Tab-separated table of C-alpha atoms and ligand atoms in Angstrom:
chain	number	residue	atom	x	y	z
A	22	MET	CA	56.924	42.801	8.320
A	23	THR	CA	54.420	44.017	10.252
A	24	SER	CA	52.275	45.901	7.363
A	25	ASN	CA	52.551	43.107	5.378
A	26	ALA	CA	51.351	40.327	8.436
A	27	ALA	CA	48.304	43.157	8.854
A	28	HIS	CA	47.684	43.635	4.757
A	29	THR	CA	48.017	39.074	5.083
A	30	SER	CA	45.550	39.948	7.990
A	31	SER	CA	42.865	41.957	6.548
A	32	ASP	CA	43.129	39.625	3.077
A	33	ALA	CA	42.522	36.538	4.510
A	34	VAL	CA	39.524	37.880	6.755
A	35	ALA	CA	38.003	39.176	3.649
A	36	PHE	CA	38.425	35.963	1.756
A	37	ALA	CA	36.608	34.538	5.066
A	38	ASP	CA	34.209	36.435	5.465
A	39	ARG	CA	33.240	35.812	1.405
A	40	ILE	CA	33.442	32.208	2.169
A	41	GLY	CA	31.275	31.966	4.882
A	42	GLU	CA	28.887	34.430	2.204
A	43	LEU	CA	28.516	31.874	-0.116
A	44	LEU	CA	28.231	28.757	2.073
A	45	THR	CA	25.516	30.306	3.134
A	46	THR	CA	24.150	30.953	-0.014
A	47	MET	CA	24.410	27.796	-1.686
A	48	ARG	CA	23.454	26.029	1.807
A	49	SER	CA	20.310	27.833	1.354
A	50	ALA	CA	19.553	27.139	-1.777
A	51	GLU	CA	20.174	23.778	-1.442
A	52	ALA	CA	18.069	23.895	1.631
A	53	GLU	CA	15.088	25.470	-0.765
A	54	LEU	CA	15.468	22.632	-3.693
A	55	GLY	CA	14.959	19.996	-0.878
A	56	ALA	CA	11.900	21.378	0.701
A	57	LEU	CA	10.393	22.133	-3.490
A	58	LEU	CA	11.233	18.832	-4.213
A	59	VAL	CA	9.392	17.164	-1.179
A	60	ASP	CA	6.456	19.367	-2.302
A	61	ILE	CA	6.098	18.034	-5.731
A	62	GLU	CA	6.896	14.958	-3.792
A	63	GLN	CA	3.729	15.018	-2.329
A	64	ARG	CA	1.888	16.306	-5.134
A	65	GLY	CA	3.063	13.226	-7.006
A	66	VAL	CA	6.595	12.973	-8.798
A	67	MET	CA	4.564	10.172	-11.671
A	68	GLU	CA	2.067	13.081	-11.771
A	69	LEU	CA	4.221	15.905	-13.104
A	70	PHE	CA	7.156	14.721	-14.117
A	71	GLY	CA	6.505	11.523	-15.222
A	72	TYR	CA	9.471	10.220	-12.815
A	73	ARG	CA	9.648	7.470	-10.072
A	74	SER	CA	11.103	9.935	-7.559
A	75	ALA	CA	11.954	13.326	-6.709
A	76	ALA	CA	15.343	12.321	-6.715
A	77	ARG	CA	15.517	10.198	-10.019
A	78	LEU	CA	14.225	13.704	-11.141
A	79	LEU	CA	17.302	15.743	-9.871
A	80	GLU	CA	19.315	13.114	-10.867
A	81	HIS	CA	18.395	13.444	-14.276
A	82	VAL	CA	17.235	17.160	-14.497
A	83	GLY	CA	20.364	18.258	-12.623
A	84	ASP	CA	22.649	15.480	-13.520
A	85	VAL	CA	22.797	14.807	-10.084
A	86	PRO	CA	24.111	11.311	-9.017
A	87	LYS	CA	21.901	9.260	-7.748
A	88	PRO	CA	23.275	8.419	-4.585
A	89	ALA	CA	23.789	12.458	-3.624
A	90	ALA	CA	20.180	13.155	-4.938
A	91	GLU	CA	18.228	10.307	-2.766
A	92	ARG	CA	20.835	12.154	0.468
A	93	LEU	CA	19.555	15.560	-0.303
A	94	VAL	CA	16.145	14.486	-0.603
A	95	LYS	CA	16.131	12.613	2.034
A	96	ARG	CA	17.931	15.086	3.981
A	97	ALA	CA	14.299	17.302	3.688
A	98	ARG	CA	11.675	15.182	4.077
A	99	LEU	CA	13.330	15.138	7.765
A	100	VAL	CA	13.216	18.698	8.177
A	101	ASN	CA	10.171	19.889	6.287
A	102	PRO	CA	6.933	18.409	6.814
A	103	GLY	CA	5.674	15.990	5.418
A	104	ARG	CA	1.830	15.402	4.512
A	105	ASN	CA	-1.432	11.857	5.125
A	106	LEU	CA	-2.427	10.334	2.405
A	107	ASP	CA	-5.504	12.428	3.167
A	108	GLY	CA	-3.248	15.500	2.302
A	109	SER	CA	-3.391	16.015	6.286
A	110	PRO	CA	-0.308	17.865	7.069
A	111	ILE	CA	2.914	15.873	9.257
A	112	PRO	CA	5.205	18.155	11.341
A	113	ALA	CA	8.543	17.665	10.415
A	114	LEU	CA	10.692	15.676	12.733
A	115	ALA	CA	13.496	18.429	12.888
A	116	PRO	CA	10.958	22.228	11.728
A	117	ALA	CA	13.848	24.092	13.450
A	118	THR	CA	16.968	22.031	12.054
A	119	GLY	CA	14.424	23.007	8.856
A	120	ALA	CA	14.349	27.091	9.575
A	121	ALA	CA	17.517	27.344	10.081
A	122	ALA	CA	19.392	25.200	7.371
A	123	LEU	CA	16.826	27.229	5.297
A	124	ALA	CA	18.602	30.303	6.692
A	125	GLY	CA	21.784	28.629	4.948
A	126	ARG	CA	23.515	28.588	8.587
A	127	LEU	CA	23.855	24.758	8.514
A	128	SER	CA	26.288	22.380	6.627
A	129	ASN	CA	24.576	18.989	5.204
A	130	PRO	CA	27.156	16.793	8.017
A	131	MET	CA	25.629	19.387	10.388
A	132	ILE	CA	21.643	18.915	9.927
A	133	ASP	CA	22.489	14.684	9.467
A	134	VAL	CA	24.279	14.300	12.607
A	135	ILE	CA	20.979	16.756	14.187
A	136	THR	CA	18.255	14.714	12.443
A	137	ASP	CA	20.269	10.936	12.865
A	138	VAL	CA	20.016	12.093	16.955
A	139	LEU	CA	15.583	13.772	17.333
A	140	ALA	CA	14.781	10.555	15.186
A	141	GLN	CA	16.235	8.178	17.933
A	142	VAL	CA	15.096	10.565	20.605
A	143	PRO	CA	11.915	9.652	22.343
A	144	PRO	CA	9.292	12.329	20.454
A	145	VAL	CA	8.606	14.386	23.518
A	146	HIS	CA	11.981	15.238	24.239
A	147	CYS	CA	12.586	15.810	20.474
A	148	SER	CA	12.128	19.999	20.599
A	149	SER	CA	14.288	20.863	23.656
A	150	ALA	CA	17.073	17.988	22.000
A	151	GLU	CA	16.783	20.045	18.323
A	152	ALA	CA	17.244	23.565	20.466
A	153	ASN	CA	20.134	22.386	22.426
A	154	LEU	CA	22.148	20.538	19.270
A	155	LEU	CA	21.323	23.796	17.250
A	156	THR	CA	22.289	26.546	19.766
A	157	PHE	CA	25.546	24.269	20.248
A	158	ALA	CA	25.734	23.572	16.791
A	159	GLU	CA	26.033	27.963	16.211
A	160	GLU	CA	29.863	27.770	17.509
A	161	ALA	CA	30.995	24.284	16.642
A	162	GLY	CA	31.182	22.101	13.806
A	163	HIS	CA	29.495	18.413	13.306
A	164	LYS	CA	31.795	16.174	14.921
A	165	GLN	CA	31.736	17.771	18.570
A	166	VAL	CA	27.510	18.284	18.377
A	167	ALA	CA	27.357	14.899	16.833
A	168	ALA	CA	29.148	14.102	20.690
A	169	LEU	CA	27.319	16.398	21.983
A	170	GLY	CA	24.049	14.096	20.649
A	171	ALA	CA	25.437	10.545	22.096
A	172	ARG	CA	25.573	12.148	25.524
A	173	ILE	CA	21.777	13.389	25.594
A	174	LEU	CA	20.819	9.519	23.927
A	175	ALA	CA	22.423	8.181	26.319
A	176	HIS	CA	20.364	10.338	28.857
A	177	LEU	CA	16.856	9.634	26.794
A	178	VAL	CA	17.829	6.567	25.902
A	179	PRO	CA	19.963	4.193	28.449
A	180	ASP	CA	20.995	0.991	27.533
A	181	GLY	CA	19.328	2.475	23.547
A	182	THR	CA	16.002	1.997	25.022
A	183	ALA	CA	13.362	4.846	26.355
A	184	PRO	CA	13.177	4.817	30.035
A	185	ASP	CA	9.959	2.715	31.114
A	186	ASP	CA	7.867	6.269	31.091
A	187	ILE	CA	7.771	7.542	27.879
A	188	GLU	CA	6.696	6.374	24.864
A	189	PRO	CA	8.816	4.109	22.708
A	190	VAL	CA	10.176	5.732	19.586
A	191	ALA	CA	7.982	4.626	16.956
A	192	PRO	CA	9.705	3.027	14.150
A	193	ALA	CA	9.736	4.828	10.724
A	194	ARG	CA	7.160	3.898	8.639
A	195	GLU	CA	5.383	5.698	5.966
A	196	LEU	CA	3.707	4.902	2.693
A	197	PHE	CA	2.232	6.813	-0.515
A	198	LEU	CA	-0.519	5.709	-2.557
A	199	ARG	CA	-2.108	7.465	-5.244
A	200	ARG	CA	-4.020	7.457	-7.432
A	201	LYS	CA	-2.324	8.783	-11.153
A	202	ARG	CA	-5.120	10.220	-13.581
A	203	THR	CA	-4.709	7.358	-15.492
A	204	GLY	CA	-6.582	5.260	-12.788
A	205	VAL	CA	-3.740	3.543	-12.025
A	206	TRP	CA	-2.539	2.767	-8.330
A	207	GLU	CA	1.109	4.194	-7.633
A	208	LEU	CA	2.363	2.435	-3.897
A	209	SER	CA	5.958	3.086	-2.047
A	210	GLY	CA	6.828	3.525	1.362
A	211	ARG	CA	9.699	2.094	3.596
A	212	PHE	CA	9.617	0.577	6.755
A	213	ASP	CA	11.254	-0.754	9.795
A	214	ASP	CA	13.266	-4.222	9.548
A	215	GLU	CA	10.986	-6.013	10.917
A	216	THR	CA	7.579	-4.441	9.316
A	217	GLY	CA	8.748	-5.732	6.312
A	218	THR	CA	10.068	-8.649	7.387
A	219	ARG	CA	6.036	-9.782	8.001
A	220	ALA	CA	5.040	-7.690	5.199
A	221	SER	CA	7.580	-9.653	2.396
A	222	ALA	CA	6.488	-12.904	4.278
A	223	LEU	CA	3.053	-12.177	3.760
A	224	LEU	CA	3.253	-11.325	0.445
A	225	ASP	CA	5.744	-14.535	-0.368
A	226	ALA	CA	2.999	-16.657	1.009
A	227	LEU	CA	0.315	-15.533	-1.166
A	228	ALA	CA	2.551	-15.143	-4.057
A	229	GLU	CA	3.207	-18.832	-5.005
A	230	ARG	CA	2.580	-19.923	-8.499
A	231	ARG	CA	-0.803	-21.347	-9.022
A	232	ASN	CA	-0.684	-25.129	-10.000
A	233	GLY	CA	-4.418	-25.293	-10.733
A	234	ASP	CA	-6.097	-26.909	-13.325
A	235	GLU	CA	-6.352	-24.027	-15.437
A	236	GLY	CA	-2.844	-24.550	-16.545
A	237	PRO	CA	0.915	-23.092	-15.598
A	238	ASP	CA	1.744	-19.943	-14.769
A	239	PHE	CA	3.198	-17.359	-16.589
A	240	ARG	CA	3.086	-14.802	-14.333
A	241	THR	CA	6.412	-12.589	-14.076
A	242	THR	CA	7.372	-12.095	-10.555
A	243	PRO	CA	6.129	-7.933	-10.191
A	244	GLN	CA	2.710	-9.953	-11.426
A	245	ARG	CA	2.687	-12.387	-8.488
A	246	TYR	CA	3.191	-10.045	-5.936
A	247	GLY	CA	0.730	-7.475	-7.228
A	248	ASP	CA	-1.613	-9.960	-6.860
A	249	ALA	CA	-0.967	-10.926	-3.548
A	250	PHE	CA	-1.042	-7.253	-2.669
A	251	SER	CA	-4.754	-7.196	-4.262
A	252	ASP	CA	-5.121	-10.732	-2.323
A	253	ALA	CA	-4.368	-9.046	0.633
A	254	VAL	CA	-6.177	-6.132	0.597
A	255	ASP	CA	-9.465	-8.110	0.571
A	256	LEU	CA	-7.862	-10.994	3.159
A	257	ALA	CA	-7.460	-7.698	5.435
A	258	LEU	CA	-11.274	-6.777	4.070
A	259	ASN	CA	-12.382	-9.423	5.666
A	260	SER	CA	-10.518	-9.334	9.037
A	261	PRO	CA	-13.469	-9.518	11.492
A	262	ASP	CA	-10.849	-7.654	13.629
A	263	LEU	CA	-10.746	-4.829	10.786
A	264	PRO	CA	-12.001	-1.166	12.333
A	265	MET	CA	-15.525	-0.122	11.829
A	266	GLN	CA	-16.881	2.479	10.277
A	267	ALA	CA	-20.188	4.145	11.113
A	268	GLY	CA	-20.961	0.630	12.544
A	269	GLU	CA	-20.358	-1.213	9.598
A	270	ARG	CA	-16.958	-3.405	7.864
A	271	ALA	CA	-14.947	-0.680	6.099
A	272	HIS	CA	-16.082	-0.633	2.391
A	273	VAL	CA	-16.159	0.822	-0.630
A	274	MET	CA	-18.667	2.295	-2.547
A	275	VAL	CA	-19.276	1.448	-6.267
A	276	ALA	CA	-22.145	3.102	-7.718
A	277	VAL	CA	-23.734	0.873	-10.720
A	278	SER	CA	-27.028	1.599	-12.692
A	279	LEU	CA	-28.438	-1.994	-12.537
A	280	GLU	CA	-28.564	-1.842	-16.205
A	281	ASP	CA	-24.959	-2.309	-16.207
A	282	LEU	CA	-24.513	-4.443	-13.169
A	283	LYS	CA	-26.938	-6.755	-15.617
A	284	SER	CA	-25.340	-6.801	-18.265
A	285	GLY	CA	-21.075	-6.654	-17.158
A	286	VAL	CA	-21.084	-3.637	-19.682
A	287	GLY	CA	-19.826	-0.118	-18.803
A	288	LYS	CA	-18.247	1.362	-16.094
A	289	ALA	CA	-18.987	1.767	-12.659
A	290	THR	CA	-17.483	4.825	-10.840
A	291	LEU	CA	-15.637	3.480	-7.454
A	292	GLY	CA	-14.987	5.390	-4.405
A	293	ASP	CA	-14.799	9.354	-4.293
A	294	THR	CA	-12.195	9.708	-7.573
A	295	GLY	CA	-12.458	5.612	-9.219
A	296	GLU	CA	-13.579	3.787	-11.732
A	297	MET	CA	-14.318	0.472	-12.265
A	298	SER	CA	-15.763	-2.155	-15.609
A	299	ALA	CA	-18.847	-2.731	-14.636
A	300	ALA	CA	-17.854	-6.735	-15.323
A	301	GLU	CA	-15.266	-5.477	-12.034
A	302	ALA	CA	-18.365	-4.320	-10.379
A	303	ARG	CA	-20.534	-7.123	-10.970
A	304	VAL	CA	-17.407	-9.171	-9.599
A	305	HIS	CA	-16.696	-7.082	-6.322
A	306	ALA	CA	-21.408	-7.164	-6.116
A	307	CYS	CA	-21.293	-10.544	-6.464
A	308	ASP	CA	-20.224	-11.081	-2.180
A	309	ALA	CA	-20.432	-8.496	0.744
A	310	MET	CA	-16.848	-6.937	-0.412
A	311	ILE	CA	-17.128	-3.837	-1.808
A	312	ILE	CA	-21.259	-2.412	-1.757
A	313	PRO	CA	-22.144	-1.440	-4.708
A	314	ALA	CA	-25.091	1.206	-4.882
A	315	VAL	CA	-26.894	0.228	-8.207
A	316	LEU	CA	-28.361	3.052	-9.751
A	317	GLY	CA	-31.864	3.552	-11.741
A	318	ALA	CA	-32.719	4.622	-15.234
A	319	ASN	CA	-32.636	7.608	-13.587
A	320	SER	CA	-29.307	7.662	-11.212
A	321	GLU	CA	-31.283	7.190	-8.273
A	322	PRO	CA	-30.332	4.850	-5.595
A	323	LEU	CA	-32.834	1.398	-6.358
A	324	ASN	CA	-33.918	-0.200	-2.960
A	325	LEU	CA	-31.320	-3.163	-2.563
A	326	GLY	CA	-33.422	-4.822	0.057
A	327	ARG	CA	-35.943	-6.364	-2.861
A	328	LEU	CA	-33.256	-7.092	-5.142
A	329	ARG	CA	-30.333	-8.981	-2.607
A	330	ARG	CA	-30.654	-10.166	0.633
A	331	LEU	CA	-26.612	-9.975	2.401
A	332	ILE	CA	-24.559	-13.477	2.739
A	333	SER	CA	-25.963	-13.733	6.557
A	334	ALA	CA	-22.694	-14.801	8.950
A	335	GLY	CA	-24.338	-18.335	9.377
A	336	LEU	CA	-25.231	-18.730	5.530
A	337	ARG	CA	-21.296	-18.076	5.001
A	338	ARG	CA	-19.990	-20.397	8.180
A	339	ALA	CA	-22.746	-23.381	6.656
A	340	LEU	CA	-20.611	-21.960	2.803
A	341	PHE	CA	-17.571	-22.106	5.141
A	342	LEU	CA	-18.265	-25.706	6.675
A	343	ARG	CA	-19.975	-27.133	2.991
A	344	ASP	CA	-16.805	-26.413	0.418
A	345	ARG	CA	-14.168	-25.600	3.387
A	346	GLY	CA	-11.648	-23.283	1.231
A	347	CYS	CA	-11.466	-21.958	-2.711
A	348	ALA	CA	-13.889	-24.966	-4.147
A	349	PHE	CA	-11.898	-24.436	-7.109
A	350	PRO	CA	-10.062	-28.040	-8.915
A	351	GLY	CA	-6.369	-27.376	-7.420
A	352	CYS	CA	-6.621	-24.398	-5.208
A	353	HIS	CA	-5.345	-24.772	-1.594
A	354	ARG	CA	-7.060	-21.696	-0.194
A	355	PRO	CA	-8.420	-21.760	2.798
A	356	PRO	CA	-11.791	-19.953	4.304
A	357	ARG	CA	-10.562	-17.188	5.113
A	358	HIS	CA	-9.533	-15.857	1.971
A	359	CYS	CA	-12.689	-16.135	-0.200
A	360	GLN	CA	-15.515	-14.448	-0.522
A	361	GLY	CA	-19.230	-15.848	-1.751
A	362	HIS	CA	-19.762	-16.268	-5.916
A	363	HIS	CA	-23.150	-15.805	-6.435
A	364	ILE	CA	-23.437	-18.792	-9.703
A	365	ARG	CA	-26.532	-17.560	-10.634
A	366	HIS	CA	-25.950	-13.604	-10.193
A	367	TRP	CA	-27.887	-12.206	-7.202
A	368	ALA	CA	-28.797	-8.698	-9.623
A	369	ASP	CA	-29.869	-11.389	-12.313
A	370	GLY	CA	-32.773	-12.942	-10.142
A	371	GLY	CA	-30.273	-15.681	-8.050
A	372	PRO	CA	-31.843	-16.417	-4.822
A	373	THR	CA	-28.677	-16.175	-2.020
A	374	ASP	CA	-29.142	-19.749	-1.248
A	375	LEU	CA	-26.283	-22.790	-0.240
A	376	THR	CA	-28.052	-24.239	-3.358
A	377	ASN	CA	-26.563	-20.978	-5.180
A	378	LEU	CA	-23.147	-20.184	-3.569
A	379	VAL	CA	-19.376	-21.533	-4.367
A	380	LEU	CA	-16.606	-20.077	-1.820
A	381	MET	CA	-14.295	-18.975	-4.054
A	382	CYS	CA	-10.780	-17.044	-3.698
A	383	ALA	CA	-10.371	-13.461	-5.559
A	384	HIS	CA	-8.490	-15.205	-8.014
A	385	HIS	CA	-10.467	-17.391	-8.684
A	386	HIS	CA	-13.854	-15.799	-8.581
A	387	ARG	CA	-12.519	-13.128	-10.694
A	388	LEU	CA	-10.960	-15.879	-13.715
A	389	LEU	CA	-14.667	-17.378	-13.069
A	390	HIS	CA	-16.488	-14.526	-14.145
A	391	ARG	CA	-13.896	-13.563	-16.489
A	392	SER	CA	-13.037	-16.858	-18.067
A	393	GLY	CA	-15.009	-20.184	-19.942
A	394	TRP	CA	-16.006	-21.888	-16.091
A	395	GLU	CA	-18.548	-22.923	-15.336
A	396	VAL	CA	-19.588	-23.751	-11.839
A	397	ARG	CA	-22.920	-25.231	-10.694
A	398	ILE	CA	-23.921	-27.762	-7.438
A	399	ALA	CA	-24.202	-30.845	-8.293
A	400	ALA	CA	-26.443	-34.053	-7.126
A	401	ASP	CA	-24.445	-34.986	-3.807
A	402	GLY	CA	-24.747	-31.108	-3.305
A	403	ARG	CA	-21.270	-30.236	-3.475
A	404	PRO	CA	-19.654	-27.366	-6.282
A	405	GLU	CA	-18.064	-29.057	-9.197
A	406	PHE	CA	-17.155	-27.160	-12.523
A	407	LEU	CA	-16.618	-27.534	-15.478
A	408	PRO	CA	-13.209	-26.561	-17.861
A	409	PRO	CA	-13.882	-24.083	-21.018
A	410	VAL	CA	-13.412	-26.173	-24.156
A	411	PHE	CA	-10.121	-25.349	-25.260
A	412	ILE	CA	-8.697	-27.402	-22.493
A	413	ASP	CA	-10.994	-30.800	-22.382
A	414	ARG	CA	-13.365	-30.337	-25.401
A	415	ARG	CA	-16.097	-32.535	-23.243
A	416	ARG	CA	-16.071	-30.919	-20.400
A	417	LEU	CA	-15.832	-32.421	-18.085
A	418	PRO	CA	-16.867	-31.350	-13.751
A	419	ARG	CA	-14.112	-31.118	-11.876
A	420	ARG	CA	-13.606	-30.426	-8.192
A	421	ASN	CA	-11.434	-29.693	-6.163
A	422	ASN	CA	-10.233	-32.340	-3.449
A	423	LEU	CA	-7.865	-30.400	-1.837
A	424	HIS	CA	-9.527	-29.674	1.423
A	425	GLU	CA	-11.434	-33.286	2.114
A	426	THR	CA	-10.971	-34.289	5.526
A	427	LEU	CA	-8.079	-37.715	5.543
A	428	PRO	CA	-9.990	-40.543	6.279
A	429	PHE	CA	-7.300	-41.258	8.893
A	430	ALA	CA	-6.546	-37.443	10.472
A	431	ALA	CA	-9.941	-38.569	12.272
B	8	ZN	ZN1	-19.306	-14.821	-8.398
B	9	ZN	ZN1	-8.469	-20.187	-5.738
């Protein structure tokens, strides 16, 4: 009886040890897999594999159900360092937890409990709270560690808000913006509820269907929201509150040759990496949203001062007062959404004054450059638009009367 019990007991110890060993190996391998996926994510899953996310990649490569793949990647993001858009590192929320996970010492529920607590702890207390939780985790299960976490939070964050002398917890926001080799940019991210709601309200307003004189709006919902995002960027770049870069409004440098800018044929270099057509550069160069570096025949920068004048603040105000918003027929966009369009492009010698400028929203500005619509200043000094022949064979001029002051509003 005694020998039998001893026999069973030593077997049990060996089995338990083996379970522990295998779990350590599995957990360590899973932590390494997570770190690898986070690394892949930062280098660009789409560029490397053509998948939309690291979780999708894992789902297909490993036949891992999507929710499990997403949990694994999400967990790995919290315990591995990240990278900012410019490539600079962001420290992990729970680096010591990441190290313990890599050593195979933590179960997944334990990692989740610890990172969940740390996400709510004021940043200054994060590393000491993490050390406490990890020490306790060596001897306790994840439920007990969760109870300790609740006590830590109750102490550091009473009533769910940080004490006055401690920085409030920053909302969890992430944004990924990457340029793929094809020149297409990919945007993804996650935001707290408030930011998400505000972004959604902004984009909803900008993505409304357009019912102007240009005909029905056939854009799909994603296309409308893509255009809305582009408009939102223009709007932010137009904001006087935008932080200055070296004393100037933030701008993107476009290098284009004068020949290409005049003809609208050829390519322009955008920023450090991108490329845009010369026709597109011509639209941007029309106002001052993007400052073109116009190059001569031997790629030497030409003196822009002789070529054009920027639309001065005074002239812009006069333009705002005259047009009161996008001048395109049927457009309701207010002045802050608008750019100045040179009727005769400054690259072709057009003057920068009221007789040659029209206020236009980004959408109608591009439409004007690309389509058969034409604009001119009528005898009364107001802009009027000539539709392309396929819209009106007689090309009768049209005006926007949506910005007119109502007679009874005075
Ligand atoms: Zn223009
Ligand atoms: Zn417009």
